[in-house]
Tab-separated table of C-alpha atoms and ligand atoms in Angstrom:
chain	number	residue	atom	x	y	z
Z	1407	MET	CA	-163.230	-162.949	10.660
Z	1408	ALA	CA	-162.238	-159.402	9.951
Z	1409	THR	CA	-164.930	-156.805	9.963
Z	1410	THR	CA	-166.148	-154.894	6.945
Z	1411	ALA	CA	-167.510	-151.415	7.494
Z	1412	ALA	CA	-171.232	-150.795	7.219
Z	1413	ASP	CA	-170.667	-148.864	3.981
Z	1414	GLY	CA	-168.911	-151.893	2.484
Z	1415	LYS	CA	-165.638	-150.010	2.128
Z	1416	SER	CA	-162.802	-151.930	3.720
Z	1417	LEU	CA	-160.075	-149.390	2.880
Z	1418	ALA	CA	-159.636	-145.915	4.362
Z	1419	VAL	CA	-157.340	-143.296	2.772
Z	1420	VAL	CA	-156.182	-139.928	4.089
Z	1421	VAL	CA	-155.949	-137.391	1.263
Z	1422	SER	CA	-156.235	-134.170	3.238
Z	1423	GLU	CA	-154.332	-131.082	2.091
Z	1424	ARG	CA	-153.065	-130.863	5.669
Z	1425	LEU	CA	-150.501	-133.507	4.732
Z	1426	ALA	CA	-149.074	-131.164	2.087
Z	1427	ARG	CA	-147.958	-128.771	4.842
Z	1428	TYR	CA	-145.142	-131.209	5.538
Z	1429	GLY	CA	-142.534	-130.191	2.963
Z	1430	PHE	CA	-139.234	-128.356	2.907
Z	1431	GLY	CA	-139.785	-125.727	0.253
Z	1432	ASP	CA	-138.827	-125.203	-3.364
Z	1433	GLY	CA	-135.764	-127.043	-4.545
Z	1434	HIS	CA	-135.793	-129.579	-1.690
Z	1435	PRO	CA	-136.514	-133.154	-2.863
Z	1436	PHE	CA	-139.173	-133.437	-0.119
Z	1437	GLY	CA	-141.211	-130.436	-1.300
Z	1438	ALA	CA	-144.747	-129.505	-0.344
Z	1439	ASP	CA	-145.894	-130.613	-3.831
Z	1440	ARG	CA	-145.432	-134.319	-3.071
Z	1441	LEU	CA	-149.116	-134.938	-2.297
Z	1442	ALA	CA	-150.684	-133.414	-5.425
Z	1443	ALA	CA	-149.306	-135.914	-7.954
Z	1444	PHE	CA	-150.819	-138.753	-5.940
Z	1445	THR	CA	-154.218	-137.163	-5.385
Z	1446	ARG	CA	-154.561	-136.350	-9.101
Z	1447	GLU	CA	-153.905	-139.972	-10.078
Z	1448	PHE	CA	-156.059	-141.248	-7.193
Z	1449	THR	CA	-158.995	-139.171	-8.484
Z	1450	ALA	CA	-158.329	-139.969	-12.157
Z	1451	ARG	CA	-158.546	-143.708	-11.419
Z	1452	GLY	CA	-161.886	-143.263	-9.668
Z	1453	LEU	CA	-160.511	-144.451	-6.346
Z	1454	GLU	CA	-162.047	-141.642	-4.315
Z	1455	GLN	CA	-165.501	-143.251	-4.565
Z	1456	ARG	CA	-164.225	-146.698	-3.635
Z	1457	VAL	CA	-162.591	-145.884	-0.294
Z	1458	ARG	CA	-163.563	-144.261	2.967
Z	1459	LEU	CA	-161.918	-140.834	3.123
Z	1460	LEU	CA	-160.411	-140.088	6.530
Z	1461	GLU	CA	-159.620	-136.704	8.035
Z	1462	PRO	CA	-156.300	-136.555	9.859
Z	1463	ARG	CA	-155.982	-135.242	13.392
Z	1464	THR	CA	-153.026	-133.744	15.202
Z	1465	ALA	CA	-150.988	-136.105	17.345
Z	1466	SER	CA	-151.049	-135.135	21.007
Z	1467	ASP	CA	-147.856	-134.363	22.924
Z	1468	ALA	CA	-148.387	-137.523	24.963
Z	1469	GLU	CA	-148.572	-139.585	21.763
Z	1470	LEU	CA	-145.410	-137.971	20.382
Z	1471	ARG	CA	-143.667	-138.553	23.731
Z	1472	SER	CA	-144.465	-142.266	23.534
Z	1473	PHE	CA	-141.700	-142.473	20.902
Z	1474	HIS	CA	-139.685	-139.230	21.012
Z	1475	SER	CA	-137.732	-137.755	23.928
Z	1476	ALA	CA	-139.118	-134.643	25.637
Z	1477	GLU	CA	-135.821	-132.830	24.920
Z	1478	TYR	CA	-136.055	-133.503	21.197
Z	1479	LEU	CA	-139.710	-132.371	21.045
Z	1480	GLU	CA	-138.705	-129.141	22.781
Z	1481	PHE	CA	-135.841	-128.634	20.308
Z	1482	VAL	CA	-138.231	-129.031	17.330
Z	1483	ARG	CA	-140.729	-126.687	18.989
Z	1484	GLU	CA	-138.060	-123.968	19.300
Z	1485	ARG	CA	-136.819	-124.350	15.717
Z	1486	SER	CA	-140.436	-124.408	14.507
Z	1487	ALA	CA	-141.124	-121.073	16.198
Z	1488	SER	CA	-138.038	-119.405	14.726
Z	1489	GLY	CA	-138.248	-121.185	11.371
Z	1490	THR	CA	-134.483	-121.141	10.991
Z	1491	GLY	CA	-131.590	-123.588	11.158
Z	1492	MET	CA	-131.427	-127.303	10.531
Z	1493	LEU	CA	-133.117	-130.116	12.448
Z	1494	ASP	CA	-130.278	-132.540	11.691
Z	1495	ALA	CA	-126.771	-132.425	10.214
Z	1496	GLY	CA	-127.977	-130.976	6.909
Z	1497	ASP	CA	-130.828	-132.852	5.192
Z	1498	THR	CA	-133.794	-131.562	7.172
Z	1499	PRO	CA	-134.219	-127.784	7.457
Z	1500	ALA	CA	-136.556	-126.141	9.977
Z	1501	PHE	CA	-139.430	-123.967	8.741
Z	1502	LYS	CA	-142.044	-121.995	10.626
Z	1503	GLY	CA	-144.712	-124.450	11.766
Z	1504	VAL	CA	-142.635	-127.574	11.100
Z	1505	TYR	CA	-143.635	-128.970	14.524
Z	1506	GLU	CA	-147.359	-128.725	13.705
Z	1507	ALA	CA	-146.873	-130.024	10.159
Z	1508	ALA	CA	-144.900	-133.039	11.399
Z	1509	ALA	CA	-147.409	-133.668	14.229
Z	1510	GLY	CA	-150.112	-133.555	11.533
Z	1511	VAL	CA	-148.431	-136.380	9.610
Z	1512	VAL	CA	-148.221	-138.460	12.795
Z	1513	GLY	CA	-151.876	-137.616	13.481
Z	1514	ALA	CA	-152.871	-138.825	10.016
Z	1515	THR	CA	-151.143	-142.135	10.649
Z	1516	LEU	CA	-152.790	-142.411	14.076
Z	1517	ALA	CA	-156.244	-141.561	12.656
Z	1518	ALA	CA	-155.796	-144.395	10.141
Z	1519	MET	CA	-154.546	-146.741	12.874
Z	1520	ASP	CA	-157.520	-145.811	15.095
Z	1521	ALA	CA	-159.996	-146.514	12.275
Z	1522	ILE	CA	-158.493	-149.967	11.772
Z	1523	MET	CA	-158.411	-150.765	15.487
Z	1524	ALA	CA	-162.021	-149.595	15.895
Z	1525	GLY	CA	-163.098	-151.927	13.075
Z	1526	GLU	CA	-164.295	-149.038	10.886
Z	1527	CYS	CA	-162.080	-150.415	8.110
Z	1528	ARG	CA	-159.660	-153.301	7.724
Z	1529	ARG	CA	-156.911	-151.450	5.894
Z	1530	ALA	CA	-155.719	-147.892	5.405
Z	1531	PHE	CA	-153.278	-145.876	3.315
Z	1532	VAL	CA	-151.646	-142.561	4.257
Z	1533	PRO	CA	-149.500	-140.785	1.631
Z	1534	ILE	CA	-146.563	-138.604	2.822
Z	1535	ALA	CA	-146.430	-140.582	6.105
Z	1536	GLY	CA	-143.877	-143.322	6.773
Z	1537	LEU	CA	-141.130	-140.980	8.004
Z	1538	HIS	CA	-138.874	-143.875	8.939
Z	1539	HIS	CA	-135.520	-142.136	9.499
Z	1540	ALA	CA	-136.435	-139.996	12.533
Z	1541	ALA	CA	-134.900	-141.386	15.729
Z	1542	ARG	CA	-136.274	-141.058	19.251
Z	1543	ASN	CA	-133.989	-138.089	19.927
Z	1544	HIS	CA	-133.152	-136.571	16.545
Z	1545	ALA	CA	-134.392	-135.778	13.042
Z	1546	ALA	CA	-132.815	-137.457	10.008
Z	1547	GLY	CA	-133.228	-137.766	6.257
Z	1548	PHE	CA	-136.244	-135.422	5.760
Z	1549	CYS	CA	-138.008	-137.074	8.738
Z	1550	VAL	CA	-138.874	-134.935	11.782
Z	1551	PHE	CA	-141.261	-137.183	13.730
Z	1552	ASN	CA	-141.357	-140.934	13.156
Z	1553	ASP	CA	-145.059	-141.686	12.634
Z	1554	CYS	CA	-144.288	-145.393	12.180
Z	1555	GLY	CA	-142.578	-145.474	15.582
Z	1556	VAL	CA	-145.364	-143.551	17.313
Z	1557	ALA	CA	-147.968	-145.908	15.796
Z	1558	ILE	CA	-146.047	-148.959	17.009
Z	1559	GLU	CA	-145.800	-147.507	20.529
Z	1560	GLN	CA	-149.539	-146.727	20.502
Z	1561	LEU	CA	-150.397	-150.254	19.348
Z	1562	LYS	CA	-148.286	-151.653	22.191
Z	1563	CYS	CA	-150.128	-149.328	24.626
Z	1564	ALA	CA	-153.400	-150.704	23.245
Z	1565	GLY	CA	-152.267	-154.160	24.338
Z	1566	LEU	CA	-151.002	-155.705	21.097
Z	1567	ARG	CA	-148.180	-158.121	21.734
Z	1568	ARG	CA	-146.751	-158.252	18.226
Z	1569	VAL	CA	-146.668	-155.674	15.416
Z	1570	ALA	CA	-145.005	-156.279	12.035
Z	1571	TYR	CA	-143.217	-153.482	10.171
Z	1572	VAL	CA	-142.342	-154.112	6.500
Z	1573	ASP	CA	-140.373	-151.508	4.514
Z	1574	ILE	CA	-139.786	-151.481	0.726
Z	1575	ASP	CA	-138.561	-147.879	0.501
Z	1576	ALA	CA	-135.120	-147.697	-1.193
Z	1577	HIS	CA	-133.624	-146.430	2.066
Z	1578	HIS	CA	-133.174	-148.564	5.174
Z	1579	GLY	CA	-135.794	-147.793	7.848
Z	1580	ASP	CA	-133.102	-147.066	10.422
Z	1581	GLY	CA	-135.300	-144.906	12.689
Z	1582	VAL	CA	-137.676	-147.823	13.202
Z	1583	PHE	CA	-135.004	-150.527	13.227
Z	1584	TYR	CA	-132.750	-149.079	15.940
Z	1585	ALA	CA	-135.645	-147.858	18.111
Z	1586	PHE	CA	-136.998	-151.408	18.316
Z	1587	GLU	CA	-133.835	-153.452	17.721
Z	1588	ASP	CA	-134.195	-155.328	21.006
Z	1589	ASP	CA	-138.007	-155.174	21.216
Z	1590	ALA	CA	-139.648	-158.583	20.794
Z	1591	ALA	CA	-143.010	-156.880	20.147
Z	1592	VAL	CA	-141.788	-155.714	16.733
Z	1593	VAL	CA	-141.276	-158.055	13.780
Z	1594	PHE	CA	-139.190	-156.150	11.199
Z	1595	ALA	CA	-138.467	-156.806	7.507
Z	1596	ASP	CA	-136.756	-154.278	5.231
Z	1597	LEU	CA	-135.713	-154.479	1.557
Z	1598	HIS	CA	-133.429	-151.565	0.678
Z	1599	GLU	CA	-130.528	-150.453	-1.471
Z	1600	ASP	CA	-127.251	-151.628	0.079
Z	1601	GLY	CA	-125.976	-149.105	2.623
Z	1602	ARG	CA	-122.583	-148.980	0.933
Z	1603	TYR	CA	-124.211	-147.096	-1.926
Z	1604	LEU	CA	-127.092	-145.178	-0.333
Z	1605	TYR	CA	-128.108	-143.190	2.753
Z	1606	PRO	CA	-128.360	-144.032	5.660
Z	1607	GLY	CA	-125.656	-146.685	5.239
Z	1608	THR	CA	-127.240	-149.167	7.661
Z	1609	GLY	CA	-129.329	-152.336	7.327
Z	1610	ASP	CA	-126.647	-154.985	6.876
Z	1611	ALA	CA	-127.959	-158.546	6.535
Z	1612	ALA	CA	-126.173	-159.405	9.797
Z	1613	GLU	CA	-128.389	-156.939	11.703
Z	1614	THR	CA	-131.074	-159.368	12.849
Z	1615	GLY	CA	-132.142	-157.954	16.219
Z	1616	ARG	CA	-130.684	-158.083	19.727
Z	1617	GLY	CA	-131.540	-159.562	23.117
Z	1618	ALA	CA	-135.150	-160.685	23.379
Z	1619	ALA	CA	-135.635	-159.744	19.714
Z	1620	ALA	CA	-132.662	-161.691	18.326
Z	1621	GLY	CA	-133.674	-163.174	14.962
Z	1622	MET	CA	-136.852	-161.097	14.691
Z	1623	LYS	CA	-135.439	-158.512	12.268
Z	1624	LEU	CA	-134.780	-159.195	8.594
Z	1625	ASN	CA	-132.594	-156.784	6.626
Z	1626	VAL	CA	-132.144	-157.475	2.909
Z	1627	PRO	CA	-129.678	-155.075	1.241
Z	1628	LEU	CA	-130.012	-155.024	-2.552
Z	1629	PRO	CA	-127.408	-154.001	-5.141
Z	1630	PRO	CA	-127.881	-150.751	-7.091
Z	1631	GLY	CA	-129.990	-151.489	-10.187
Z	1632	ALA	CA	-132.018	-154.271	-8.534
Z	1633	ASP	CA	-135.265	-154.642	-10.528
Z	1634	ASP	CA	-138.570	-156.553	-10.345
Z	1635	GLU	CA	-136.759	-159.808	-11.028
Z	1636	VAL	CA	-134.610	-159.283	-7.942
Z	1637	PHE	CA	-137.690	-158.204	-5.970
Z	1638	ALA	CA	-139.426	-161.451	-6.964
Z	1639	THR	CA	-136.526	-163.489	-5.595
Z	1640	VAL	CA	-136.288	-161.686	-2.226
Z	1641	TRP	CA	-139.934	-160.833	-1.434
Z	1642	PRO	CA	-140.790	-164.459	-0.463
Z	1643	ARG	CA	-138.133	-164.134	2.282
Z	1644	VAL	CA	-140.153	-161.269	3.774
Z	1645	MET	CA	-143.348	-163.308	3.740
Z	1646	ALA	CA	-141.556	-166.354	5.199
Z	1647	HIS	CA	-140.122	-164.162	7.970
Z	1648	LEU	CA	-143.591	-162.854	8.897
Z	1649	THR	CA	-145.104	-166.324	8.996
Z	1650	LYS	CA	-142.616	-167.304	11.737
Z	1651	PHE	CA	-144.392	-164.864	14.044
Z	1652	THR	CA	-148.027	-163.987	14.621
Z	1653	PRO	CA	-148.305	-160.229	14.130
Z	1654	GLU	CA	-151.628	-158.734	15.211
Z	1655	PHE	CA	-151.177	-155.622	13.058
Z	1656	LEU	CA	-149.088	-154.983	9.923
Z	1657	ILE	CA	-147.475	-151.738	8.813
Z	1658	LEU	CA	-146.127	-151.391	5.240
Z	1659	GLN	CA	-143.818	-148.466	4.444
Z	1660	CYS	CA	-144.149	-148.460	0.647
Z	1661	GLY	CA	-141.690	-145.722	-0.355
Z	1662	ALA	CA	-141.847	-145.000	-4.080
Z	1663	ASP	CA	-138.133	-144.164	-4.266
Z	1664	SER	CA	-137.360	-147.831	-4.947
Z	1665	LEU	CA	-138.865	-147.354	-8.446
Z	1666	GLU	CA	-136.756	-146.904	-11.574
Z	1667	GLY	CA	-136.187	-143.224	-12.308
Z	1668	ASP	CA	-136.000	-141.901	-8.769
Z	1669	PRO	CA	-133.498	-139.010	-8.765
Z	1670	ILE	CA	-131.779	-139.888	-5.476
Z	1671	THR	CA	-131.678	-143.726	-5.383
Z	1672	HIS	CA	-130.593	-146.534	-7.722
Z	1673	LEU	CA	-133.166	-149.319	-7.433
Z	1674	ARG	CA	-135.295	-150.144	-10.487
Z	1675	PHE	CA	-138.550	-151.672	-9.271
Z	1676	SER	CA	-141.810	-151.063	-11.154
Z	1677	PRO	CA	-145.145	-150.313	-9.415
Z	1678	GLN	CA	-145.815	-154.069	-9.738
Z	1679	ALA	CA	-143.459	-154.619	-6.789
Z	1680	HIS	CA	-145.509	-152.267	-4.618
Z	1681	ALA	CA	-148.745	-153.860	-5.844
Z	1682	ARG	CA	-147.514	-157.321	-4.911
Z	1683	ALA	CA	-146.284	-156.260	-1.474
Z	1684	ALA	CA	-149.632	-154.624	-0.670
Z	1685	ARG	CA	-151.697	-157.537	-2.010
Z	1686	GLU	CA	-149.751	-160.297	-0.262
Z	1687	LEU	CA	-149.621	-158.456	3.059
Z	1688	ALA	CA	-153.377	-157.841	2.886
Z	1689	GLU	CA	-153.925	-161.546	2.199
Z	1690	PHE	CA	-151.591	-162.435	5.085
Z	1691	ALA	CA	-153.500	-160.145	7.468
Z	1692	ASP	CA	-156.828	-161.597	6.328
Z	1693	ARG	CA	-155.573	-165.154	6.833
Z	1694	ALA	CA	-154.513	-164.177	10.360
Z	1695	GLY	CA	-158.173	-163.331	10.998
Z	1696	HIS	CA	-157.757	-159.646	11.876
Z	1697	GLY	CA	-157.098	-158.085	8.456
Z	1698	ARG	CA	-155.234	-155.128	9.982
Z	1699	LEU	CA	-152.847	-153.455	7.513
Z	1700	LEU	CA	-151.706	-149.835	7.532
Z	1701	ALA	CA	-149.737	-148.687	4.460
Z	1702	LEU	CA	-147.654	-145.505	4.649
Z	1703	GLY	CA	-146.435	-143.683	1.522
Z	1704	GLY	CA	-142.794	-143.115	2.477
Z	1705	GLY	CA	-140.161	-141.663	0.141
Z	1706	GLY	CA	-140.311	-141.100	-3.607
Z	1707	TYR	CA	-138.844	-138.065	-5.347
Z	1708	ASN	CA	-140.161	-138.609	-8.866
Z	1709	ARG	CA	-143.726	-137.348	-9.257
Z	1710	ALA	CA	-144.973	-140.009	-11.661
Z	1711	ASN	CA	-143.432	-142.793	-9.606
Z	1712	ARG	CA	-145.196	-141.623	-6.455
Z	1713	ALA	CA	-148.508	-141.425	-8.268
Z	1714	HIS	CA	-148.143	-144.877	-9.826
Z	1715	ALA	CA	-146.680	-146.756	-6.853
Z	1716	TRP	CA	-149.081	-145.336	-4.298
Z	1717	THR	CA	-152.218	-145.804	-6.427
Z	1718	ALA	CA	-151.066	-149.368	-7.161
Z	1719	VAL	CA	-150.934	-149.933	-3.402
Z	1720	VAL	CA	-154.415	-148.448	-2.943
Z	1721	GLU	CA	-155.865	-150.597	-5.758
Z	1722	ASN	CA	-154.404	-153.716	-4.191
Z	1723	LEU	CA	-155.795	-152.924	-0.758
Z	1724	LEU	CA	-159.405	-152.422	-1.953
W	115	ZN	ZN1	-136.498	-143.418	0.922
């Protein structure tokens, strides 16, 4: 059975201020203030004492290169030094030190992944991480480096044959989907607002994987306004999809922008949706015997929603 740490705490959480360095300044939806709302609620609910607190590390160049192209890393390094210009067509501006800040987010995800793989904890949560739009060779949608993609590559390097990636952020996880579209090592399931109404416009139900991975990817586009009732009807499809495979590690991108009241999306889930996703995936991982589940905060541009969705995830992973 899965291990429990000597201190009895099965869940590790990264709450370091280093994560707050990843933000695009005042007025940008992905500001540097995104962490504080979560940590306040996390402390107020007494969760700090109930989890193992993890310090992030910086991802090495070799780790970043396992997902991203050398040319793209060099491009980000140059823009990071000058602190000017955009990293993509217009959503993701450069700032001085953006390379280090983004590598810090990847490092936080990898520190959490390492702790799980070493058996120091069964599950982990990393706010701010889950930057699912970044592609191997370009930035996109506020995402510079794709920590989810780097983690998947590292798990494959460690010898895992099958990793599951589940995404309930309002936006389609295109950076993960297209990077692993034909990769049979990655089981993929993504609930998102229909691409006809929301960035990035992808994630049609007909996109089910290619080649060796045909049928291994589940995309479930939802209409604007979809609420907990809709979530309850489609979530069992995610669980049924996972049970067809035998993932040895689960990643949950639990973006809070699928909650009612987000300023840039149109889904209307409550934190109960995030709670259920976390709880059922944790149970699934435990039943598989390994217990390995890494939850990543993802999007969310309404302070209260981030605080409530992410603490609901933490409470359901305890
Ligand atoms: Zn999002």
